Coordinates of C-alpha atoms (C1' of nucleotides) and ligand atoms in Angstrom, one line a residue:
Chain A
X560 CA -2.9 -14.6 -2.2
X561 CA -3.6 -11.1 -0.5
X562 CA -5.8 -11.2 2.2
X563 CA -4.9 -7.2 3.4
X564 CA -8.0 -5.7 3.9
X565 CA -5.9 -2.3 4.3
X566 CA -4.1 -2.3 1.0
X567 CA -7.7 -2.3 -0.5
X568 CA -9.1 0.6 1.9
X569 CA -5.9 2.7 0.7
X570 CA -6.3 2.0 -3.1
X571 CA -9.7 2.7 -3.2
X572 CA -8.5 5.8 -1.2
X573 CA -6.1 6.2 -4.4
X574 CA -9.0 5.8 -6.7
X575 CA -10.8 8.5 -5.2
X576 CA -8.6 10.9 -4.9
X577 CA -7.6 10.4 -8.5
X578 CA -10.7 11.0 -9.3
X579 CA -11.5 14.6 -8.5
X580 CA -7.2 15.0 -9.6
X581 CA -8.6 14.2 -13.1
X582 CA -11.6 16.4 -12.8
X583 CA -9.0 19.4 -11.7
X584 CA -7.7 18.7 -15.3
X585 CA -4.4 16.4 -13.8
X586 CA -3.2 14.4 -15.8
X587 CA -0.3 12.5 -14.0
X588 CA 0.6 11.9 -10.3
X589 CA 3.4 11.2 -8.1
X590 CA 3.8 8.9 -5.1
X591 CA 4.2 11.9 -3.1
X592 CA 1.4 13.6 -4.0
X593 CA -0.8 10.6 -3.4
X594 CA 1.0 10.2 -0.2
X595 CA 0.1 13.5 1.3
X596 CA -3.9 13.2 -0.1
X597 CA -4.2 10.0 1.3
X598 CA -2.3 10.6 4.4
X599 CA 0.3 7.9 4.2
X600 CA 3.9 7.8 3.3
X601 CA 4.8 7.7 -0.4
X602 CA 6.5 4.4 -0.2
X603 CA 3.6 2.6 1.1
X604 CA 1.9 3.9 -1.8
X605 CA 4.8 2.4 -4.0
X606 CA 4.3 -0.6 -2.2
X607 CA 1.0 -1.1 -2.5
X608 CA 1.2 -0.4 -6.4
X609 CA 4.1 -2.8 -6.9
X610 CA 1.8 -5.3 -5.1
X611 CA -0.8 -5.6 -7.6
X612 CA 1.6 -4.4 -10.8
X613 CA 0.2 -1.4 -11.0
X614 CA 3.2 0.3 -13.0
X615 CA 4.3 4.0 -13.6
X616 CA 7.0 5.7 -15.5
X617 CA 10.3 5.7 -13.7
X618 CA 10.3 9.7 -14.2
X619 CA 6.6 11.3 -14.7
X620 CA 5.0 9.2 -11.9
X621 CA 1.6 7.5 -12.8
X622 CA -0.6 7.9 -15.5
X623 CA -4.0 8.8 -13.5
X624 CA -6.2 7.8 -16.7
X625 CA -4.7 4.7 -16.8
X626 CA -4.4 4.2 -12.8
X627 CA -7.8 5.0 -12.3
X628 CA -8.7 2.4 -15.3
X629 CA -7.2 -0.2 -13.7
X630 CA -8.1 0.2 -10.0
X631 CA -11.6 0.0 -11.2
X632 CA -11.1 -3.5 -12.4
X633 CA -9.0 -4.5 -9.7
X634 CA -11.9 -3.6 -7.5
X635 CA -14.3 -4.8 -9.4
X636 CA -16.0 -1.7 -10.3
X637 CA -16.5 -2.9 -14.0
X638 CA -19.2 -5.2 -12.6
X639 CA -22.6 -4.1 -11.6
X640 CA -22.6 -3.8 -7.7
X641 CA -26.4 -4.7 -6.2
X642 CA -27.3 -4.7 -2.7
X643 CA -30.0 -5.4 -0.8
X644 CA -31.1 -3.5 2.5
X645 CA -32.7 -5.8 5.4
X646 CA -34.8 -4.0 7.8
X647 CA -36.3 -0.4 6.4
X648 CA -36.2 1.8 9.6
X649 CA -34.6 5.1 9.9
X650 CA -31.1 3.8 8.9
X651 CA -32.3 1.1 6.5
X652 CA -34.5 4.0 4.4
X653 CA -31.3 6.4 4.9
X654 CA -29.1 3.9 2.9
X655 CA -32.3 3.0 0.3
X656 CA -32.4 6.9 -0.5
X657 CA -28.7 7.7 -0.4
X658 CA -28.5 9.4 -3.9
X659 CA -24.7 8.7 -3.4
X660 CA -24.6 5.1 -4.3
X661 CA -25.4 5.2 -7.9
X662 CA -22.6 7.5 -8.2
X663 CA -20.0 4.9 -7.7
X664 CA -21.9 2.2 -9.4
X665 CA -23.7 0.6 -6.5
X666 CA -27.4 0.3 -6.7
X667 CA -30.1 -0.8 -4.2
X668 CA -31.9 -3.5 -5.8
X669 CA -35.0 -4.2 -3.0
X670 CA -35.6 -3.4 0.7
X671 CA -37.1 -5.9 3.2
X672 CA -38.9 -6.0 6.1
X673 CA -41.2 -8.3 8.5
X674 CA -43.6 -5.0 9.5
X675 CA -46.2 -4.8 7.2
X676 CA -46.8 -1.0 7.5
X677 CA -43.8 -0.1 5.7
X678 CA -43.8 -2.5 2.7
X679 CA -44.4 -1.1 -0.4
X680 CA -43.7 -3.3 -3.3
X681 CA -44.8 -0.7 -6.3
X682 CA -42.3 1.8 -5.3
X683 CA -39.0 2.4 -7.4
X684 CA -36.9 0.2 -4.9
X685 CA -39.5 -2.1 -3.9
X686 CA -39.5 -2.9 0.2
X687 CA -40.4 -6.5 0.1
X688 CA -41.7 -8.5 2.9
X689 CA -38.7 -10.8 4.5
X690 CA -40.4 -13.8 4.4
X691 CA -39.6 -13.6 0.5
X692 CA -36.3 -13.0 0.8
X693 CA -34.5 -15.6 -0.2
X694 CA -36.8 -16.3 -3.4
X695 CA -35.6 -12.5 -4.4
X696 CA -31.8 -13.4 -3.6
X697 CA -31.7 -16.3 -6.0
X698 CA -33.8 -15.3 -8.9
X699 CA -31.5 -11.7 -9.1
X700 CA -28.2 -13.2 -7.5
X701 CA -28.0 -10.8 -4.9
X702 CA -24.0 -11.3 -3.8
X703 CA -24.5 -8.3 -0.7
X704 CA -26.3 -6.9 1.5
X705 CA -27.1 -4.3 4.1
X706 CA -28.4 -5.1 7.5
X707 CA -30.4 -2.5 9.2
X708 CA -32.4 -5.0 11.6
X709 CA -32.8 -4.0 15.6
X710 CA -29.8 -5.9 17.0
X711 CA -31.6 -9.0 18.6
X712 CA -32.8 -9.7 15.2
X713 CA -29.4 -9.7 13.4
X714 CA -28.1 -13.4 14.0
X715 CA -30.7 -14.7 12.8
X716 CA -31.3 -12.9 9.6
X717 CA -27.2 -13.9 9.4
X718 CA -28.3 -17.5 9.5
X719 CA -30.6 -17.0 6.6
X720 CA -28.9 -15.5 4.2
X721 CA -25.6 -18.3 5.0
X722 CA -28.2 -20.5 3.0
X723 CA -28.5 -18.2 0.0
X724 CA -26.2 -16.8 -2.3
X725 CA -25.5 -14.4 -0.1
X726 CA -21.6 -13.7 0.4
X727 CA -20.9 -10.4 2.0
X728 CA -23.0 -8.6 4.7
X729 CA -22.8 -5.0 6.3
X730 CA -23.9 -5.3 9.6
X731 CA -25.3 -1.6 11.0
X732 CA -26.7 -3.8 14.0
X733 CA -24.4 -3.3 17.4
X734 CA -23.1 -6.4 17.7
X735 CA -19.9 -8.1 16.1
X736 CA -21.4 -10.6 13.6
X737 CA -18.7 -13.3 12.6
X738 CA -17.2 -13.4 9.3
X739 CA -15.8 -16.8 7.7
X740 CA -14.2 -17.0 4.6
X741 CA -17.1 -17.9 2.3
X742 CA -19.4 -15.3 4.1
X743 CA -17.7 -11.9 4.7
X744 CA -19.5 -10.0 7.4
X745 CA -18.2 -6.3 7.5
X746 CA -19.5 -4.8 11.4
X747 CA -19.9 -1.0 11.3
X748 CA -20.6 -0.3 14.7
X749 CA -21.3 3.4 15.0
X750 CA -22.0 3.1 18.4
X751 CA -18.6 1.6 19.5
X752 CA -16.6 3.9 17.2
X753 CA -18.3 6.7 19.0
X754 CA -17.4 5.3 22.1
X755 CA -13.7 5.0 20.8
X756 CA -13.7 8.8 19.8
X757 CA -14.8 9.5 23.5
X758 CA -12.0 7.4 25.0
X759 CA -9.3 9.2 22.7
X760 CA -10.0 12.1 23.6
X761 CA -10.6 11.7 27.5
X762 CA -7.6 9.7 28.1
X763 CA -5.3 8.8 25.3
X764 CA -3.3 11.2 26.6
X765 CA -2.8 10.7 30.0
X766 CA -1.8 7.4 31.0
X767 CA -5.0 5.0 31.1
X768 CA -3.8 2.4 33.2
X769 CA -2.4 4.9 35.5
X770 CA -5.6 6.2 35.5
X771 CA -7.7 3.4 35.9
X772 CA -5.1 2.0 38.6
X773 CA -5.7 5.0 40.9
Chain B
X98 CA 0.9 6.0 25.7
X99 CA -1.3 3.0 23.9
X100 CA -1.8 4.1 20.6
X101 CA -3.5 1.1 19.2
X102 CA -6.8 1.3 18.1
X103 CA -7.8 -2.3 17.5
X104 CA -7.6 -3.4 21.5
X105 CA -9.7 -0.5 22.4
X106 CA -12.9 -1.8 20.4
X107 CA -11.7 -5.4 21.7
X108 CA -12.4 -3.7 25.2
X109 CA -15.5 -2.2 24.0
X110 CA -16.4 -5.7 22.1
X111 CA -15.9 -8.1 25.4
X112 CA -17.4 -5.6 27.4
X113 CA -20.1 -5.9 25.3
X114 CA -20.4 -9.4 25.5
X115 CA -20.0 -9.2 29.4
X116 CA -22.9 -7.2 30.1
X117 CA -25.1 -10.3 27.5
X118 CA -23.3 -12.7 29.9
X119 CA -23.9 -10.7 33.1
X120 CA -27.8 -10.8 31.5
X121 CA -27.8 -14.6 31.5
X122 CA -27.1 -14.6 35.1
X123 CA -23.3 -15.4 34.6
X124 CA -21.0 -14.3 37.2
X125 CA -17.6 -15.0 36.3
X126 CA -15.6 -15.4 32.8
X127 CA -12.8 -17.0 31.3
X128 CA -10.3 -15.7 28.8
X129 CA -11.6 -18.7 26.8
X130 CA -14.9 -18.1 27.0
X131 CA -14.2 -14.3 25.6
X132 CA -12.0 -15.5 22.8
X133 CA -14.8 -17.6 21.9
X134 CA -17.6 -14.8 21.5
X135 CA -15.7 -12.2 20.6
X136 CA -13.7 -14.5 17.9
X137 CA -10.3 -13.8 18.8
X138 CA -7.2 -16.1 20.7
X139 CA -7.7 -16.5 24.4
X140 CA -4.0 -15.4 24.5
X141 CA -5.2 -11.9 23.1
X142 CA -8.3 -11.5 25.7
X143 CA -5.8 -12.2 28.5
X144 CA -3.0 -9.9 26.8
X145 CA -5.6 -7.1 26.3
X146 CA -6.6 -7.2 29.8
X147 CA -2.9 -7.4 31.1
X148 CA -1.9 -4.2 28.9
X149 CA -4.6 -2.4 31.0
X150 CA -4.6 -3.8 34.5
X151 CA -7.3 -5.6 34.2
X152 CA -6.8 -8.8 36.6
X153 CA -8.7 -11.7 37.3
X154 CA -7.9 -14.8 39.5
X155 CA -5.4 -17.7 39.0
X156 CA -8.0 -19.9 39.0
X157 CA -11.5 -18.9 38.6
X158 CA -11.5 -16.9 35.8
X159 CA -12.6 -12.7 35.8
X160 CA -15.2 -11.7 37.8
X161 CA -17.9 -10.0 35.2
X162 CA -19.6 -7.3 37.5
X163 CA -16.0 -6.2 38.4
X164 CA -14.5 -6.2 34.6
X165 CA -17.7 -4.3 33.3
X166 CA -16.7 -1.9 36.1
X167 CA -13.7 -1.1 35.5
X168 CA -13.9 -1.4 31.5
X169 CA -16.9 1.2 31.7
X170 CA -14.5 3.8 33.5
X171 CA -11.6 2.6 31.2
X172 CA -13.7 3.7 28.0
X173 CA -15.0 6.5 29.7
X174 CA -18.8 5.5 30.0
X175 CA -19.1 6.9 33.2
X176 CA -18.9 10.4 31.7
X177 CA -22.0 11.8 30.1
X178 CA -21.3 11.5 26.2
X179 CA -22.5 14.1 24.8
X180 CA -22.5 14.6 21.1
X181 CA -24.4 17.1 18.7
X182 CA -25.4 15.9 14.3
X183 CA -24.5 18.3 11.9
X184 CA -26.4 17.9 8.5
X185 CA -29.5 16.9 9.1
X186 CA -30.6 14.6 6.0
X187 CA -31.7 11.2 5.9
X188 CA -28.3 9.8 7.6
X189 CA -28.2 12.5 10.0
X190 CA -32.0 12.3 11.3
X191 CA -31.8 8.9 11.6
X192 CA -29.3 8.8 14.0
X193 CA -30.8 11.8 15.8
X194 CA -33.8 9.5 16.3
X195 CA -31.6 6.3 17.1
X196 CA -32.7 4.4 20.1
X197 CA -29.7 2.7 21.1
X198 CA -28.2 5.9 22.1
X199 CA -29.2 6.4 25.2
X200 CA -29.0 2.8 25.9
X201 CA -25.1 3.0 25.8
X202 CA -24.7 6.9 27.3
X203 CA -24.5 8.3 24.1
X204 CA -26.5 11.8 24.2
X205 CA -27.7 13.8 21.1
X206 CA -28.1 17.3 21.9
X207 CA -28.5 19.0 19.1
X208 CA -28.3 19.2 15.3
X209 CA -27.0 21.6 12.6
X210 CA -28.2 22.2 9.4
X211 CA -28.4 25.0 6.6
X212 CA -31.7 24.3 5.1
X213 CA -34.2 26.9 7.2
X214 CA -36.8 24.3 5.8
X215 CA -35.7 21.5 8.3
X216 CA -34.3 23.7 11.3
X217 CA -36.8 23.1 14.3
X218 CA -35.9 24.7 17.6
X219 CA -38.4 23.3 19.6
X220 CA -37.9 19.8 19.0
X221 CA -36.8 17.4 21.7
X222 CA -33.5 17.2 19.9
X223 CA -33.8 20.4 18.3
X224 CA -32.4 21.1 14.9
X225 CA -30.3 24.9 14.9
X226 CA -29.2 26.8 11.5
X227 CA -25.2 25.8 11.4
X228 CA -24.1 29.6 11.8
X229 CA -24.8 29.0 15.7
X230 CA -23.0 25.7 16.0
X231 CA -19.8 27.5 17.6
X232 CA -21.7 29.5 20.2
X233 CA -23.5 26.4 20.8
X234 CA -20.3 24.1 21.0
X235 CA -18.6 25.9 23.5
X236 CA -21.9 27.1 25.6
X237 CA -22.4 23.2 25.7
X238 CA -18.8 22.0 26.3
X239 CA -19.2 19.8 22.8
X240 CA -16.4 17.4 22.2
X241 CA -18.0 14.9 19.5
X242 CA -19.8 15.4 16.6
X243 CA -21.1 13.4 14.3
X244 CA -20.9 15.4 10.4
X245 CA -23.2 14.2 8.1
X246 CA -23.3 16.6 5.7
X247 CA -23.0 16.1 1.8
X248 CA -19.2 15.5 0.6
X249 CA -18.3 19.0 -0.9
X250 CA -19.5 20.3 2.6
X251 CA -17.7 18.3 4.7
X252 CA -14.3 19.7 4.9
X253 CA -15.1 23.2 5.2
X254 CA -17.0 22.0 8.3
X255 CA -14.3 20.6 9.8
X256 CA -12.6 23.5 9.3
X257 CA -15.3 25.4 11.3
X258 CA -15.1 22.4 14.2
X259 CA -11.1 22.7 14.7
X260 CA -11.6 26.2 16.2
X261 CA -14.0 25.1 18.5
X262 CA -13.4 22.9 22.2
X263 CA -15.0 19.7 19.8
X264 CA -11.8 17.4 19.5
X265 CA -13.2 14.3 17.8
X266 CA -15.6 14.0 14.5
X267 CA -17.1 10.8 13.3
X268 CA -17.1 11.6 10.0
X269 CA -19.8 9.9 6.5
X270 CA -19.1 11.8 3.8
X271 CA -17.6 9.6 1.4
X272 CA -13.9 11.0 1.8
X273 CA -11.3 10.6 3.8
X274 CA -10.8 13.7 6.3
X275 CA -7.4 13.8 7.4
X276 CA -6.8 12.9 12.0
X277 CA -4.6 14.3 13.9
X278 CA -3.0 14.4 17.4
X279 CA -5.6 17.2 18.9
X280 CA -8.6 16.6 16.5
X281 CA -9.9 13.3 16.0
X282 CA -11.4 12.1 12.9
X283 CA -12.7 8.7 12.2
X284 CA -14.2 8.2 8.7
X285 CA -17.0 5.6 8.0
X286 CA -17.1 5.4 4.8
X287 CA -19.9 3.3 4.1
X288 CA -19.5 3.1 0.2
X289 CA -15.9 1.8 0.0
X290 CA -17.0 -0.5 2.8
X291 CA -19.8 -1.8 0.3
X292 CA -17.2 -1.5 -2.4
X293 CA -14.6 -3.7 -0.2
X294 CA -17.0 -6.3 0.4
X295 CA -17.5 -6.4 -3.3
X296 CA -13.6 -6.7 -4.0
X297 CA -13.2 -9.7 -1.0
X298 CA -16.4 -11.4 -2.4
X299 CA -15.1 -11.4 -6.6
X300 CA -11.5 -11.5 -6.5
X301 CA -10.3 -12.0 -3.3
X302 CA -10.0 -16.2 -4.0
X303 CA -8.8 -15.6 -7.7
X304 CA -5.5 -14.2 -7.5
X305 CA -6.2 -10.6 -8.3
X306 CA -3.0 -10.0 -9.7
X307 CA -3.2 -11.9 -12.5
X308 CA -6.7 -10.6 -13.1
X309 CA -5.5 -7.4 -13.7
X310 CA -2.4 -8.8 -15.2
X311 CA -4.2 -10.7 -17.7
Chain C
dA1443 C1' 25.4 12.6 -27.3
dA1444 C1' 26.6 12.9 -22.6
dT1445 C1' 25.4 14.0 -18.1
dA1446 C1' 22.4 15.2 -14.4
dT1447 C1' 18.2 14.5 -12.0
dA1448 C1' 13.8 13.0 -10.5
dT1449 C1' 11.1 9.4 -9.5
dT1450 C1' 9.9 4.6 -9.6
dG1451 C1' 10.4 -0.1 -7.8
dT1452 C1' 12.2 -3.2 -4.4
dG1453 C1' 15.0 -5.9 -0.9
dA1454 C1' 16.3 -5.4 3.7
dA1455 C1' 15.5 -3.4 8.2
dA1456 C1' 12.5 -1.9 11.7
dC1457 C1' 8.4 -2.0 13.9
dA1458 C1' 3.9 -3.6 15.5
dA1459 C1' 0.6 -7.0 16.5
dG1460 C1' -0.8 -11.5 17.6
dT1461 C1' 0.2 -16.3 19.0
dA1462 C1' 2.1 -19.8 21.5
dA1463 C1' 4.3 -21.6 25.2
dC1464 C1' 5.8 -21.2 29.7
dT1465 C1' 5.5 -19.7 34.8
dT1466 C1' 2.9 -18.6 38.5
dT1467 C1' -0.6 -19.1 41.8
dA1468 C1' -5.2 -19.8 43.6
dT1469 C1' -8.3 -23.4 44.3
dA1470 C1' -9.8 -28.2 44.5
dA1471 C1' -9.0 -33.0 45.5
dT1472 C1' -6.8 -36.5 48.1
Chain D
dA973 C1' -1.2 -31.0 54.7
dT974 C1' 0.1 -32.3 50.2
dT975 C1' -0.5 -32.7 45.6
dA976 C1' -2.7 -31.9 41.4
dT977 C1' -4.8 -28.8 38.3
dA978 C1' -6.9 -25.0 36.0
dA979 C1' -6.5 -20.7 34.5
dA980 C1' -4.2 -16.1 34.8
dG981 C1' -0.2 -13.5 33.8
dT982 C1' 4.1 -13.0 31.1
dT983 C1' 7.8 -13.7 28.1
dA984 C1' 9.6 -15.1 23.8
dC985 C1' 8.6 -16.1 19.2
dT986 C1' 6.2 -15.5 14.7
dT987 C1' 4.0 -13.1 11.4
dG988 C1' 2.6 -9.2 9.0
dT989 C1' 3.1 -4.3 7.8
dT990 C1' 5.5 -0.1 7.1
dT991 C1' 9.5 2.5 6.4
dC992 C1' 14.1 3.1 4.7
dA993 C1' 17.5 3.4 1.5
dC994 C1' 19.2 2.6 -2.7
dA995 C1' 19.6 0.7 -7.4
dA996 C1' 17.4 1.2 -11.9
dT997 C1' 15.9 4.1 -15.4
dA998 C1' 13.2 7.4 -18.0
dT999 C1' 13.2 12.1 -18.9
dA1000 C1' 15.3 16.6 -19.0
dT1001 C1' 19.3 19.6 -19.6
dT1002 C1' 23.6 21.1 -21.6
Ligands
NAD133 N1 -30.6 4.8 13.4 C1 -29.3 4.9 13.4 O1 -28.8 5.9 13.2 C2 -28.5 3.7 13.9 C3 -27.2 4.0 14.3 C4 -26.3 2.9 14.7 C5 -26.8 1.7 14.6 N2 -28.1 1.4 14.2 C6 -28.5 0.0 14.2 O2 -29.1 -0.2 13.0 C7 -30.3 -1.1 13.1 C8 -31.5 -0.4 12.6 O3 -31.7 0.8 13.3 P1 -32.9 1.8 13.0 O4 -32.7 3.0 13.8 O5 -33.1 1.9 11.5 O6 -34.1 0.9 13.7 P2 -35.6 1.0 13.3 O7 -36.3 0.4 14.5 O8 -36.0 2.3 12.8 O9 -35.7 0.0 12.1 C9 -35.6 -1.4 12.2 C10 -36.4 -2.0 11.1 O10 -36.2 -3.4 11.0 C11 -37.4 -4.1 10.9 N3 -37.3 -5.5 11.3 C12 -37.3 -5.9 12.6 N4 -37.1 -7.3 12.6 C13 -36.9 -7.6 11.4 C14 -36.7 -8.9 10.7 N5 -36.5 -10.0 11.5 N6 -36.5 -8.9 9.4 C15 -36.7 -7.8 8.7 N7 -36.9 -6.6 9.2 C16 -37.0 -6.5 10.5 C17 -38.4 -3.3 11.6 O11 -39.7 -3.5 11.2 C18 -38.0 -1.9 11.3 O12 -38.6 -1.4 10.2 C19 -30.3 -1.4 14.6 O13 -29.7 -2.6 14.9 C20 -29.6 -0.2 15.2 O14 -29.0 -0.5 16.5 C21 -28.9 2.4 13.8
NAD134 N1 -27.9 8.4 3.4 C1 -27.1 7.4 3.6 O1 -27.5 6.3 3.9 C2 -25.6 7.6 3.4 C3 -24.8 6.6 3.2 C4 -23.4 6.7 3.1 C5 -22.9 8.0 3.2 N2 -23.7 9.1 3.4 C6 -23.1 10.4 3.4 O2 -23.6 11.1 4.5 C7 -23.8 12.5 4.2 C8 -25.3 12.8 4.3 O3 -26.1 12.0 3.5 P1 -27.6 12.1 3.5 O4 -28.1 11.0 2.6 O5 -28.2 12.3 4.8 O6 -27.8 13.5 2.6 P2 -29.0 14.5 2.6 O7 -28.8 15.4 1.4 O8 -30.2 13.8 2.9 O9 -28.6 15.4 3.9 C9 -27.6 16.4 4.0 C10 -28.0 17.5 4.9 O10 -26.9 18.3 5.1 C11 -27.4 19.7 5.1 N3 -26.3 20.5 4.8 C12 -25.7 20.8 3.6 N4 -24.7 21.6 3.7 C13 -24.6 21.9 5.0 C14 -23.7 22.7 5.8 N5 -22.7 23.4 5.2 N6 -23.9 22.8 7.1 C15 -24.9 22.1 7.7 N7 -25.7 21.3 7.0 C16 -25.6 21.2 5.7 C17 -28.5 19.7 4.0 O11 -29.4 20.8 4.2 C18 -29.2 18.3 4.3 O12 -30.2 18.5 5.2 C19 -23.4 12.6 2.7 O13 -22.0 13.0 2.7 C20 -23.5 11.2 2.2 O14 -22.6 10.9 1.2 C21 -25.1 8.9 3.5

DNA sequence: AATATATTGTGAAACAAGTAACTTTATAAT
DNA sequence: ATTATAAAGTTACTTGTTTCACAATATATT
């Protein structure tokens, strides 16, 4: 039905920010006050309520217990949320150790890796060697994972996990890996995104083409 | 001018793609054949390219040495990109030490951190206590930084960065820091990303309204 | 109890982005 | 030289998203 992928940035956005509003002892919220933590307008956060009948009172805004409640089912936060991470460099080990995951209920389940020198199966989040990967996928239904492979390798580890039960992917690698729509592939290319923040600021203001024409 | 953000990493993404191309020993390119790898409508490639100037022959497609060109000074990669890590944990150190930096003219020159126990001076990169970043920002003409520093840090630190000559941030603490016209912010926030792919992946063929209706 | 008011919820309007279809023109074929 | 054709460049259309404006209504006030 909904295939926004915006709407779900913004109410998890919502979520969030309702959050640390409870911990500051709040107990209901308004559109407006949503809108300005959020940084959109407070009818798009009407909108986006009414879109998924999530309901307030007509006076006395939302009920941020409640909200909160359920925006965590709607995005799925009821469910355990395991991931994987595929290739254990200096990114890869970054994301393995990142104390802030458990926080929000996701947890890294197994790390994996085709050099030999940095697999350690005994440790608390095992790093496994790839070649068992898909074994591991199956027998603890793995549904996502993080890829943190040198960018040549990164298609190819995409291929492989198409034939598990593999159906979401963060891609760290600097390429655009496709998505479908039975295998979401999410690309987070710092790189280019970097890149973007340098061409904002050098010429967003001044005209490009003007500047590119000259 | 061109506020949209989305044709700007297209650029970035067939430029990309180009320089692969240009690696193969291609020469020339057709609007189709950059739909094709970058996934989008050739209508888009050649609308993209006609926004900017960017022209290619009737027949005969774009010339690839030409369009790299031109979309390297477009995006600015002729200037040095200089940018500087501040918070220098896991995340932040590994993209200190991230090789495909320098590949695409991105240049760390420093990073910032308040633990004495991981400052390092001498380094290649070298790692400076946080209460010299502004001296160090404007001595170094800084415009971009990358703040990696734990969540209930990371506002305050922007704070900090507004009143100095930086003017964009790529921001991973797990909140969203607010843009705006003169100071750049763009939040990867890997967490709700995970999160997202979570949402797409368990609700997003049910219809998630009547989940949460039900 | 009646009235005023604040805030939600929503249909319509405005806007932005992307697609499709058409026009132009350079090259190739005859 | 003429004609055909392939692909760029452009315009008009479609679709999707956000904002606007107001009706509905729950709460507060008198
Ligand atoms: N380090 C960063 O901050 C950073 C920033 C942006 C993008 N990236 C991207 O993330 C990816 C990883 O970066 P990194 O700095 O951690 O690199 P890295 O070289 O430190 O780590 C890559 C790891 O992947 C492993 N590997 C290689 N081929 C593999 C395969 N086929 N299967 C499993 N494991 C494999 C290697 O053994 C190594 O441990 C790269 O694509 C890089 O471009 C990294
Ligand atoms: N590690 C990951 O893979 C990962 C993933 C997603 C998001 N993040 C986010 O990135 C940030 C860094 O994560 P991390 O895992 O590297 O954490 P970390 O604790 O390893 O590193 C944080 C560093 O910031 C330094 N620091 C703290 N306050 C500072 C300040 N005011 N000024 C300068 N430096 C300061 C600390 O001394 C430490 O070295 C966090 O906000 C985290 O939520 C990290």
């Amino acid at each position: 039905m909904n295939s926004n992928q915006e709407v779900i940035r913004r109410l998890s956005r919502y979520r969030n920010v309702m959050r640390k509003m409870k911990g500051l002892g709040l107990v209901k919220v308004f559109s407006d006050n949503l809108a300005d933590a959020v940084g959109v307008s407070p009818s798009l956060v009407r909108k986006d309520f009414s879109m998924f009948n999530l309901t307030g009172n007509k006076r006395g805004g939302y009920r941020i217990d409640d909200l909160v409640t359920k925006l965590n089912t709607l995005l799925g936060k009821d469910k355990k949320q395991k991931i994987i991470i595929i290739g254990c460099g200096k990114l890869g080990q970054a994301l393995m150790n990142h104390n802030g995951f458990p926080r929000v209920g996701i947890r890294v389940v197994a790390g994996f890796d085709s050099d030999p020198a940095v697999l350690n199966a005994e440790a608390p989040i095992p790093i496994l060697h790839v070649k068992d990967i898909k074994e591991f996928i199956a027998e603890n239904e793995i549904r996502v994972a993080a890829l943190t492979v040198p960018e040549p390798a990164a298609q190819g580890m995409i291929d492989t996990l198409r034939k598990t039960c593999v159906k979401g992917v963060i891609n760290f690698a600097p390429l655009t890996l496709k998505s479908s729509d039975d295998f979401l592939i999410h690309n987070m290319n710092i790189e280019q995104e970097i890149e973007n923040l340098f061409y904002n600021i050098h010429f967003a203001e001044s005209n490009p083409v003007e500047n590119l024409v000259a």
